[in-house]
Amino acid sequence: MEISLALGGGGAKGNAHIGVLRRLEKEGYKIASVAGTSFGGLVAILYAVGYSPKEIQAVFESVDQKKLYHRSQHDGPSLLGLEGVRQLLERLVCDKTFENTRIPCAVTAVDVKTGSEVLLDKGSLQSAALATIALPGIFPVQKIGEWDLVDGGVLNPVPVSAARMLTPDLPVVAVVLNDPIDAPVRGYDIPIPEIVPRTIAQRLAKISIAQSFDTFLRSVDISSRYVSYLRLQADKPDVIVRPAVSEIGLLDEVVIADIAALGEQALERVLPQLKRKMTWQARLSKRLFKTG
């Protein structure tokens, strides 16, 4: 039972992807290809390289989440940096490329010079991972060749089209982390790196930069919901998995195991639908529709 997987963006919510992967494997599904956006792109790359869901969870649990967003000389203008993430990727994927993955993989980003979506499926996995998670203004723009890249969720929050491109004849399971468009919009706190003294952190929380940060991320959330809704309507995944992660913020410090469990529960809810999509009659009907 082979499927293609599209892992959506959502920051800390993306830990739910671990549970989805784990439950799919438990049910006997073979993930033949995987595409991802933002945090989903990071998980997609690790899984495609060969890390199991259990290993991915262990890696994330071993990381001090407060130290992920430090700045370094590598980072351009932005509110936060990606030095901790860069160090993590250097340890996990080193200099591996997309050509080294065990299954086909792709992640999405957006070139801010041309305004176009960029599909990253060749070259450095580390560079691609940093590009797909580069939330505009929050994290620095990532340069790859002639591109100035930011988070792929700007144009494609759930990369169904990329997953379908990788393995055109397989059903696409899309994991959506965005809230529905009619859900209330939660507030956001500015994540203060551990190196900032407590007194300064307390002041930062009260000044206009924190309020601006909240307004910006609320706007990103709203935009992402609508773009996600429209893309799902256009790209039509075979099955949608929607973990109950609405209370989790993009940059929240979370208990990884708890969020992963939400992914397992969400996959459990759609198992009957997924099984129907995997029957030979459903597969034949899809092929006839495509050629008709």
PDB file of C-alpha atoms in Angstrom, residues 137-264:
ATOM      1  CA  GLY A 137      10.972  38.881   8.667  1.00  0.00           C
ATOM      2  CA  ILE A 138      11.269  36.506  11.610  1.00  0.00           C
ATOM      3  CA  PHE A 139      14.125  34.424  10.179  1.00  0.00           C
ATOM      4  CA  PRO A 140      16.770  35.540   7.675  1.00  0.00           C
ATOM      5  CA  VAL A 141      16.380  35.115   3.920  1.00  0.00           C
ATOM      6  CA  GLN A 142      18.321  32.101   2.648  1.00  0.00           C
ATOM      7  CA  LYS A 143      20.367  32.455  -0.546  1.00  0.00           C
ATOM      8  CA  ILE A 144      20.585  29.494  -2.920  1.00  0.00           C
ATOM      9  CA  GLY A 145      22.119  30.378  -6.253  1.00  0.00           C
ATOM     10  CA  GLU A 146      20.246  33.379  -7.655  1.00  0.00           C
ATOM     11  CA  TRP A 147      17.286  32.886  -5.320  1.00  0.00           C
ATOM     12  CA  ASP A 148      16.537  34.796  -2.113  1.00  0.00           C
ATOM     13  CA  LEU A 149      14.313  32.268  -0.380  1.00  0.00           C
ATOM     14  CA  VAL A 150      11.790  32.397   2.431  1.00  0.00           C
ATOM     15  CA  ASP A 151       9.261  29.975   3.929  1.00  0.00           C
ATOM     16  CA  GLY A 152       7.377  27.950   1.308  1.00  0.00           C
ATOM     17  CA  GLY A 153       4.153  28.376   3.247  1.00  0.00           C
ATOM     18  CA  VAL A 154       3.812  31.878   1.812  1.00  0.00           C
ATOM     19  CA  LEU A 155       2.466  30.351  -1.413  1.00  0.00           C
ATOM     20  CA  ASN A 156       2.002  26.639  -0.694  1.00  0.00           C
ATOM     21  CA  PRO A 157       1.292  25.760   2.953  1.00  0.00           C
ATOM     22  CA  VAL A 158       0.531  22.118   2.119  1.00  0.00           C
ATOM     23  CA  PRO A 159       2.587  20.971  -0.912  1.00  0.00           C
ATOM     24  CA  VAL A 160       0.148  18.504  -2.481  1.00  0.00           C
ATOM     25  CA  SER A 161       1.294  19.507  -5.965  1.00  0.00           C
ATOM     26  CA  ALA A 162       4.912  18.690  -5.073  1.00  0.00           C
ATOM     27  CA  ALA A 163       3.977  15.306  -3.606  1.00  0.00           C
ATOM     28  CA  ARG A 164       1.966  14.433  -6.711  1.00  0.00           C
ATOM     29  CA  MET A 165       4.856  15.453  -8.957  1.00  0.00           C
ATOM     30  CA  LEU A 166       7.193  13.059  -7.150  1.00  0.00           C
ATOM     31  CA  THR A 167       4.964   9.985  -7.648  1.00  0.00           C
ATOM     32  CA  PRO A 168       2.073  10.897  -9.984  1.00  0.00           C
ATOM     33  CA  ASP A 169       0.196   7.586  -9.790  1.00  0.00           C
ATOM     34  CA  LEU A 170      -0.046   7.329  -6.014  1.00  0.00           C
ATOM     35  CA  PRO A 171      -2.706   8.697  -3.635  1.00  0.00           C
ATOM     36  CA  VAL A 172      -1.600  11.867  -1.838  1.00  0.00           C
ATOM     37  CA  VAL A 173      -2.193  12.161   1.901  1.00  0.00           C
ATOM     38  CA  ALA A 174      -2.021  15.812   2.988  1.00  0.00           C
ATOM     39  CA  VAL A 175      -1.296  16.730   6.618  1.00  0.00           C
ATOM     40  CA  VAL A 176      -2.798  20.173   7.253  1.00  0.00           C
ATOM     41  CA  LEU A 177      -1.738  22.139  10.323  1.00  0.00           C
ATOM     42  CA  ASN A 178      -3.500  25.422   9.565  1.00  0.00           C
ATOM     43  CA  ASP A 179      -6.697  26.205  11.426  1.00  0.00           C
ATOM     44  CA  PRO A 180      -9.933  26.372   9.423  1.00  0.00           C
ATOM     45  CA  ILE A 181     -10.599  29.840   8.044  1.00  0.00           C
ATOM     46  CA  ASP A 182     -13.445  30.502  10.490  1.00  0.00           C
ATOM     47  CA  ALA A 183     -11.478  29.639  13.653  1.00  0.00           C
ATOM     48  CA  PRO A 184     -10.455  32.400  16.131  1.00  0.00           C
ATOM     49  CA  VAL A 185      -6.937  33.774  15.733  1.00  0.00           C
ATOM     50  CA  ARG A 186      -4.671  33.196  18.737  1.00  0.00           C
ATOM     51  CA  GLY A 187      -2.105  35.678  20.045  1.00  0.00           C
ATOM     52  CA  TYR A 188       1.670  35.225  19.877  1.00  0.00           C
ATOM     53  CA  ASP A 189       4.476  35.951  22.320  1.00  0.00           C
ATOM     54  CA  ILE A 190       7.929  36.932  21.132  1.00  0.00           C
ATOM     55  CA  PRO A 191      10.388  34.062  21.768  1.00  0.00           C
ATOM     56  CA  ILE A 192      13.317  35.476  23.733  1.00  0.00           C
ATOM     57  CA  PRO A 193      16.658  33.646  23.234  1.00  0.00           C
ATOM     58  CA  GLU A 194      18.113  32.216  26.437  1.00  0.00           C
ATOM     59  CA  ILE A 195      21.119  34.545  26.234  1.00  0.00           C
ATOM     60  CA  VAL A 196      18.935  37.626  26.864  1.00  0.00           C
ATOM     61  CA  PRO A 197      18.866  38.602  30.574  1.00  0.00           C
ATOM     62  CA  ARG A 198      15.488  38.226  32.311  1.00  0.00           C
ATOM     63  CA  THR A 199      15.096  41.960  33.003  1.00  0.00           C
ATOM     64  CA  ILE A 200      15.613  42.802  29.339  1.00  0.00           C
ATOM     65  CA  ALA A 201      13.258  40.016  28.277  1.00  0.00           C
ATOM     66  CA  GLN A 202      10.562  41.422  30.572  1.00  0.00           C
ATOM     67  CA  ARG A 203      10.945  44.865  29.042  1.00  0.00           C
ATOM     68  CA  LEU A 204      10.830  43.474  25.513  1.00  0.00           C
ATOM     69  CA  ALA A 205       7.516  41.807  26.249  1.00  0.00           C
ATOM     70  CA  LYS A 206       5.972  45.211  27.022  1.00  0.00           C
ATOM     71  CA  ILE A 207       7.246  47.359  24.182  1.00  0.00           C
ATOM     72  CA  SER A 208       5.945  47.899  20.683  1.00  0.00           C
ATOM     73  CA  ILE A 209       8.238  45.320  19.052  1.00  0.00           C
ATOM     74  CA  ALA A 210       6.399  42.546  20.916  1.00  0.00           C
ATOM     75  CA  GLN A 211       3.036  43.964  19.910  1.00  0.00           C
ATOM     76  CA  SER A 212       4.199  44.263  16.307  1.00  0.00           C
ATOM     77  CA  PHE A 213       5.443  40.675  16.419  1.00  0.00           C
ATOM     78  CA  ASP A 214       2.024  39.521  17.612  1.00  0.00           C
ATOM     79  CA  THR A 215       0.206  41.445  14.880  1.00  0.00           C
ATOM     80  CA  PHE A 216       2.561  40.176  12.192  1.00  0.00           C
ATOM     81  CA  LEU A 217       2.212  36.521  13.160  1.00  0.00           C
ATOM     82  CA  ARG A 218      -1.556  36.832  13.455  1.00  0.00           C
ATOM     83  CA  SER A 219      -1.552  38.179   9.889  1.00  0.00           C
ATOM     84  CA  VAL A 220       0.684  35.326   8.713  1.00  0.00           C
ATOM     85  CA  ASP A 221      -1.697  32.864  10.358  1.00  0.00           C
ATOM     86  CA  ILE A 222      -4.764  34.354   8.659  1.00  0.00           C
ATOM     87  CA  SER A 223      -3.088  34.519   5.252  1.00  0.00           C
ATOM     88  CA  SER A 224      -1.797  30.962   5.550  1.00  0.00           C
ATOM     89  CA  ARG A 225      -5.264  29.661   6.367  1.00  0.00           C
ATOM     90  CA  TYR A 226      -6.774  31.157   3.236  1.00  0.00           C
ATOM     91  CA  VAL A 227      -3.893  30.184   0.950  1.00  0.00           C
ATOM     92  CA  SER A 228      -4.039  26.661   2.356  1.00  0.00           C
ATOM     93  CA  TYR A 229      -7.799  26.459   1.806  1.00  0.00           C
ATOM     94  CA  LEU A 230      -7.516  27.636  -1.796  1.00  0.00           C
ATOM     95  CA  ARG A 231      -4.561  25.375  -2.611  1.00  0.00           C
ATOM     96  CA  LEU A 232      -6.341  22.338  -1.178  1.00  0.00           C
ATOM     97  CA  GLN A 233      -9.392  23.147  -3.269  1.00  0.00           C
ATOM     98  CA  ALA A 234      -7.234  23.361  -6.384  1.00  0.00           C
ATOM     99  CA  ASP A 235      -4.779  20.507  -5.752  1.00  0.00           C
ATOM    100  CA  LYS A 236      -7.320  18.027  -4.325  1.00  0.00           C
ATOM    101  CA  PRO A 237      -5.374  15.588  -2.131  1.00  0.00           C
ATOM    102  CA  ASP A 238      -6.911  12.151  -1.816  1.00  0.00           C
ATOM    103  CA  VAL A 239      -7.022  12.295   1.992  1.00  0.00           C
ATOM    104  CA  ILE A 240      -6.661  15.226   4.397  1.00  0.00           C
ATOM    105  CA  VAL A 241      -5.299  14.695   7.912  1.00  0.00           C
ATOM    106  CA  ARG A 242      -5.906  17.629  10.252  1.00  0.00           C
ATOM    107  CA  PRO A 243      -4.333  17.232  13.734  1.00  0.00           C
ATOM    108  CA  ALA A 244      -5.976  19.196  16.555  1.00  0.00           C
ATOM    109  CA  VAL A 245      -3.121  21.675  17.028  1.00  0.00           C
ATOM    110  CA  SER A 246      -4.985  24.982  16.967  1.00  0.00           C
ATOM    111  CA  GLU A 247      -3.823  25.951  20.465  1.00  0.00           C
ATOM    112  CA  ILE A 248      -0.133  25.688  19.546  1.00  0.00           C
ATOM    113  CA  GLY A 249       1.779  28.726  18.282  1.00  0.00           C
ATOM    114  CA  LEU A 250       4.342  28.690  15.492  1.00  0.00           C
ATOM    115  CA  LEU A 251       7.289  29.203  17.834  1.00  0.00           C
ATOM    116  CA  ASP A 252       5.923  27.735  21.054  1.00  0.00           C
ATOM    117  CA  GLU A 253       8.075  25.557  23.269  1.00  0.00           C
ATOM    118  CA  VAL A 254       6.191  22.255  23.350  1.00  0.00           C
ATOM    119  CA  VAL A 255       6.280  18.690  24.650  1.00  0.00           C
ATOM    120  CA  ILE A 256       7.190  16.811  21.472  1.00  0.00           C
ATOM    121  CA  ALA A 257       5.542  13.526  22.466  1.00  0.00           C
ATOM    122  CA  ASP A 258       2.218  15.237  23.190  1.00  0.00           C
ATOM    123  CA  ILE A 259       2.090  16.919  19.787  1.00  0.00           C
ATOM    124  CA  ALA A 260       3.169  13.722  18.018  1.00  0.00           C
ATOM    125  CA  ALA A 261       0.278  11.931  19.736  1.00  0.00           C
ATOM    126  CA  LEU A 262      -2.136  14.452  18.205  1.00  0.00           C
ATOM    127  CA  GLY A 263      -0.830  13.433  14.783  1.00  0.00           C
ATOM    128  CA  GLU A 264      -1.502   9.757  15.527  1.00  0.00           C
TER     129      GLU A 264
END
